[in-house]
Amino acid sequence: MDLAYIPSPSHGVLYLGPVPLRGYAFCIIIGVFVAVWYGNRRWVARGGRSGTVADIAVWAVPFGLVGGRLYHVITDYQLYFGEGRDWVDAFKIWEGGLGIWGAIALGAVGAWIGCRRRGIPLPAYADALAPGIALAQAIGRWGNWFNQELYGRATDLPWAVKITSVDGGRVPGTYHPTFLYESLWCVGVALLVIWADRRFKLGHGRAFALYVAAYCAGRAWIEYMRVDEAHHILGLRLNVWTAIIVFVLAVAYIVVSARLRPGREEIVEPAAAEDDGITGSADADADSADADSADAGSTDTAAAGAGSGKGLRKSPGKTGKD
């Protein structure tokens, strides 16, 4: 007898009149809002303009959604193109199915486009957004709870999630809530990045790389617990291998970047620096230096003139003596 468990929603859609509000999409939207809001705060603290993060997110978010969906459909193609499947379901993103690896990869392409249009270094933007992305993932994982998906092995622990749906071959029962484990892990990753960034002044993309490495470390063992259908390579799920490879790449980037480009960017948004008068101050210093040089030149000229005048006054006297 189950004494305690996390109940699953009876359905993942709420209706506001004729408008359907899907729990999965709602969690994704809230996550994006939190990421942009917190990323904007960090960006302004680094010296950027308020609103820049949102402007670039207009490029990053759509690219990320497309990338996340593409990764999921490609790696789980049998769910959409297998026998008895309807390929149209590949476009039904509200039913779940976003691969974080594809979302980050293609989202970075969108962010690069937005940053390039504003003359902003992508690594600095990624550093500002890193903990916000982790928080967005923490919120977005609750969308899987609404869809009764991404759970682990059967368990009778008091925090088990109770699955009631039989769709897609599900077997009702209580299981490890891997969506909850990953959500909590992502919150921890966000706190880690915030702490490390304040403590070590991470720059040039290292805060983002730390987020990636920390997330992959947790994703590997959480993924290993899941029981949903997935491709396996040498006995491990595909996403476990992806997490291991990306973790190694992220750590390597942190090490190499710290050696090649130590410290943190002083200016992350040139236009904001101009607004703050940083460039203007430099110009003023240059003008002041020029003025000092001019004054010095005038003084030398006056001194030379005075000396010349003394010479002229002495000449008549000298001639009279002769």
Short mmCIF file of N, CA and C in Angstrom, two decimals, residues 169-248:
data_model
loop_
_atom_site.label_atom_id
_atom_site.label_comp_id
_atom_site.label_asym_id
_atom_site.label_seq_id
_atom_site.Cartn_x
_atom_site.Cartn_y
_atom_site.Cartn_z
N GLY A 169 2.04 2.95 -23.93
CA GLY A 169 2.60 1.78 -23.27
C GLY A 169 2.95 1.99 -21.81
N ARG A 170 2.47 3.08 -21.20
CA ARG A 170 2.76 3.31 -19.78
C ARG A 170 2.03 2.27 -18.93
N VAL A 171 2.68 1.92 -17.82
CA VAL A 171 2.08 1.00 -16.86
C VAL A 171 1.83 1.77 -15.57
N PRO A 172 0.58 1.95 -15.18
CA PRO A 172 0.29 2.70 -13.95
C PRO A 172 1.04 2.14 -12.76
N GLY A 173 1.51 3.04 -11.90
CA GLY A 173 2.25 2.64 -10.72
C GLY A 173 3.02 3.82 -10.17
N THR A 174 3.90 3.58 -9.21
CA THR A 174 4.72 4.64 -8.62
C THR A 174 6.17 4.45 -9.05
N TYR A 175 6.77 5.54 -9.48
CA TYR A 175 8.11 5.48 -10.05
C TYR A 175 8.98 6.62 -9.51
N HIS A 176 10.30 6.47 -9.70
CA HIS A 176 11.21 7.56 -9.35
C HIS A 176 10.87 8.79 -10.19
N PRO A 177 10.67 9.95 -9.57
CA PRO A 177 10.35 11.16 -10.33
C PRO A 177 11.62 11.80 -10.88
N THR A 178 12.16 11.25 -11.94
CA THR A 178 13.42 11.78 -12.48
C THR A 178 13.28 13.22 -12.95
N PHE A 179 12.08 13.61 -13.35
CA PHE A 179 11.87 15.02 -13.72
C PHE A 179 12.12 15.92 -12.51
N LEU A 180 11.71 15.45 -11.31
CA LEU A 180 11.93 16.21 -10.09
C LEU A 180 13.41 16.23 -9.72
N TYR A 181 14.08 15.10 -9.87
CA TYR A 181 15.51 15.04 -9.57
C TYR A 181 16.28 16.04 -10.45
N GLU A 182 15.94 16.05 -11.73
CA GLU A 182 16.64 16.96 -12.64
C GLU A 182 16.29 18.42 -12.34
N SER A 183 15.06 18.67 -11.96
CA SER A 183 14.65 20.04 -11.62
C SER A 183 15.46 20.56 -10.43
N LEU A 184 15.57 19.74 -9.39
CA LEU A 184 16.34 20.13 -8.21
C LEU A 184 17.82 20.27 -8.54
N TRP A 185 18.32 19.37 -9.38
CA TRP A 185 19.72 19.45 -9.77
C TRP A 185 20.01 20.76 -10.52
N CYS A 186 19.09 21.17 -11.38
CA CYS A 186 19.28 22.40 -12.15
C CYS A 186 19.29 23.63 -11.24
N VAL A 187 18.47 23.61 -10.19
CA VAL A 187 18.50 24.71 -9.22
C VAL A 187 19.87 24.76 -8.56
N GLY A 188 20.40 23.59 -8.20
CA GLY A 188 21.74 23.53 -7.61
C GLY A 188 22.81 24.03 -8.57
N VAL A 189 22.67 23.71 -9.86
CA VAL A 189 23.62 24.18 -10.87
C VAL A 189 23.59 25.70 -10.96
N ALA A 190 22.40 26.27 -10.94
CA ALA A 190 22.26 27.74 -11.00
C ALA A 190 22.96 28.39 -9.82
N LEU A 191 22.76 27.84 -8.63
CA LEU A 191 23.40 28.40 -7.43
C LEU A 191 24.91 28.25 -7.50
N LEU A 192 25.39 27.12 -8.03
CA LEU A 192 26.83 26.90 -8.18
C LEU A 192 27.45 27.94 -9.10
N VAL A 193 26.81 28.17 -10.24
CA VAL A 193 27.34 29.14 -11.21
C VAL A 193 27.35 30.55 -10.63
N ILE A 194 26.28 30.92 -9.93
CA ILE A 194 26.21 32.24 -9.31
C ILE A 194 27.34 32.42 -8.30
N TRP A 195 27.54 31.40 -7.46
CA TRP A 195 28.60 31.47 -6.45
C TRP A 195 29.98 31.55 -7.10
N ALA A 196 30.25 30.66 -8.05
CA ALA A 196 31.57 30.60 -8.69
C ALA A 196 31.86 31.89 -9.46
N ASP A 197 30.83 32.44 -10.08
CA ASP A 197 31.03 33.66 -10.85
C ASP A 197 31.40 34.83 -9.94
N ARG A 198 30.78 34.89 -8.76
CA ARG A 198 31.12 35.95 -7.81
C ARG A 198 32.49 35.71 -7.18
N ARG A 199 32.80 34.46 -6.93
CA ARG A 199 34.04 34.13 -6.23
C ARG A 199 35.26 34.25 -7.15
N PHE A 200 35.14 33.78 -8.39
CA PHE A 200 36.30 33.72 -9.28
C PHE A 200 36.23 34.69 -10.46
N LYS A 201 35.17 35.51 -10.53
CA LYS A 201 35.04 36.48 -11.62
C LYS A 201 35.19 35.80 -12.98
N LEU A 202 34.35 34.83 -13.24
CA LEU A 202 34.43 34.06 -14.47
C LEU A 202 34.07 34.93 -15.67
N GLY A 203 34.78 34.75 -16.75
CA GLY A 203 34.52 35.51 -17.96
C GLY A 203 34.84 34.71 -19.20
N HIS A 204 34.60 35.32 -20.36
CA HIS A 204 34.91 34.71 -21.66
C HIS A 204 34.25 33.35 -21.85
N GLY A 205 33.03 33.20 -21.34
CA GLY A 205 32.28 31.97 -21.55
C GLY A 205 32.49 30.89 -20.51
N ARG A 206 33.31 31.15 -19.50
CA ARG A 206 33.61 30.10 -18.51
C ARG A 206 32.44 29.85 -17.55
N ALA A 207 31.64 30.86 -17.25
CA ALA A 207 30.46 30.64 -16.41
C ALA A 207 29.47 29.74 -17.13
N PHE A 208 29.32 29.96 -18.43
CA PHE A 208 28.42 29.11 -19.22
C PHE A 208 28.97 27.70 -19.30
N ALA A 209 30.27 27.57 -19.49
CA ALA A 209 30.89 26.24 -19.56
C ALA A 209 30.73 25.50 -18.24
N LEU A 210 30.81 26.22 -17.13
CA LEU A 210 30.61 25.59 -15.81
C LEU A 210 29.18 25.08 -15.69
N TYR A 211 28.23 25.87 -16.17
CA TYR A 211 26.83 25.43 -16.16
C TYR A 211 26.67 24.15 -16.97
N VAL A 212 27.27 24.12 -18.15
CA VAL A 212 27.17 22.94 -19.02
C VAL A 212 27.78 21.71 -18.35
N ALA A 213 28.97 21.87 -17.78
CA ALA A 213 29.65 20.74 -17.14
C ALA A 213 28.86 20.23 -15.95
N ALA A 214 28.38 21.15 -15.11
CA ALA A 214 27.63 20.75 -13.91
C ALA A 214 26.31 20.08 -14.29
N TYR A 215 25.64 20.61 -15.30
CA TYR A 215 24.39 19.99 -15.73
C TYR A 215 24.63 18.58 -16.26
N CYS A 216 25.66 18.42 -17.08
CA CYS A 216 25.96 17.11 -17.65
C CYS A 216 26.28 16.08 -16.58
N ALA A 217 26.96 16.52 -15.52
CA ALA A 217 27.30 15.59 -14.44
C ALA A 217 26.04 15.02 -13.80
N GLY A 218 25.04 15.86 -13.63
CA GLY A 218 23.79 15.39 -13.04
C GLY A 218 22.94 14.63 -14.04
N ARG A 219 22.93 15.11 -15.28
CA ARG A 219 22.09 14.47 -16.30
C ARG A 219 22.51 13.03 -16.56
N ALA A 220 23.81 12.74 -16.44
CA ALA A 220 24.30 11.39 -16.71
C ALA A 220 23.67 10.37 -15.78
N TRP A 221 23.67 10.65 -14.46
CA TRP A 221 23.13 9.64 -13.54
C TRP A 221 21.60 9.66 -13.51
N ILE A 222 21.00 10.83 -13.76
CA ILE A 222 19.54 10.89 -13.81
C ILE A 222 19.02 10.15 -15.04
N GLU A 223 19.70 10.35 -16.17
CA GLU A 223 19.31 9.67 -17.41
C GLU A 223 19.41 8.16 -17.25
N TYR A 224 20.40 7.71 -16.50
CA TYR A 224 20.61 6.28 -16.30
C TYR A 224 19.43 5.64 -15.56
N MET A 225 18.69 6.45 -14.79
CA MET A 225 17.57 5.93 -14.01
C MET A 225 16.29 5.80 -14.83
N ARG A 226 16.21 6.51 -15.95
CA ARG A 226 14.96 6.57 -16.72
C ARG A 226 14.66 5.23 -17.40
N VAL A 227 13.37 5.00 -17.61
CA VAL A 227 12.95 3.73 -18.21
C VAL A 227 12.20 3.93 -19.52
N ASP A 228 12.09 5.21 -19.97
CA ASP A 228 11.41 5.43 -21.24
C ASP A 228 12.29 4.92 -22.38
N GLU A 229 11.67 4.72 -23.52
CA GLU A 229 12.36 4.14 -24.67
C GLU A 229 13.49 5.05 -25.14
N ALA A 230 14.66 4.47 -25.43
CA ALA A 230 15.80 5.26 -25.90
C ALA A 230 16.80 4.34 -26.60
N HIS A 231 17.62 4.93 -27.46
CA HIS A 231 18.67 4.17 -28.13
C HIS A 231 19.83 3.94 -27.17
N HIS A 232 20.47 2.79 -27.29
CA HIS A 232 21.59 2.44 -26.42
C HIS A 232 22.85 2.20 -27.24
N ILE A 233 23.98 2.62 -26.70
CA ILE A 233 25.29 2.39 -27.31
C ILE A 233 26.20 1.79 -26.24
N LEU A 234 26.68 0.58 -26.48
CA LEU A 234 27.53 -0.13 -25.51
C LEU A 234 26.86 -0.21 -24.14
N GLY A 235 25.57 -0.43 -24.15
CA GLY A 235 24.83 -0.63 -22.91
C GLY A 235 24.38 0.64 -22.22
N LEU A 236 24.76 1.81 -22.73
CA LEU A 236 24.36 3.08 -22.13
C LEU A 236 23.41 3.84 -23.06
N ARG A 237 22.49 4.57 -22.46
CA ARG A 237 21.56 5.37 -23.25
C ARG A 237 22.33 6.45 -24.02
N LEU A 238 21.79 6.82 -25.17
CA LEU A 238 22.44 7.82 -26.02
C LEU A 238 22.69 9.12 -25.28
N ASN A 239 21.72 9.56 -24.48
CA ASN A 239 21.87 10.82 -23.76
C ASN A 239 22.94 10.76 -22.68
N VAL A 240 23.21 9.56 -22.16
CA VAL A 240 24.30 9.41 -21.19
C VAL A 240 25.64 9.66 -21.88
N TRP A 241 25.81 9.08 -23.07
CA TRP A 241 27.04 9.31 -23.83
C TRP A 241 27.17 10.78 -24.21
N THR A 242 26.06 11.39 -24.59
CA THR A 242 26.10 12.81 -24.95
C THR A 242 26.53 13.65 -23.76
N ALA A 243 25.99 13.34 -22.58
CA ALA A 243 26.35 14.08 -21.37
C ALA A 243 27.83 13.93 -21.05
N ILE A 244 28.37 12.72 -21.21
CA ILE A 244 29.79 12.49 -20.92
C ILE A 244 30.67 13.29 -21.87
N ILE A 245 30.36 13.23 -23.16
CA ILE A 245 31.18 13.93 -24.16
C ILE A 245 31.12 15.44 -23.96
N VAL A 246 29.92 15.97 -23.76
CA VAL A 246 29.77 17.42 -23.58
C VAL A 246 30.44 17.88 -22.29
N PHE A 247 30.38 17.04 -21.24
CA PHE A 247 31.04 17.37 -19.98
C PHE A 247 32.55 17.53 -20.20
N VAL A 248 33.16 16.59 -20.91
CA VAL A 248 34.60 16.65 -21.17
C VAL A 248 34.94 17.91 -21.97
#
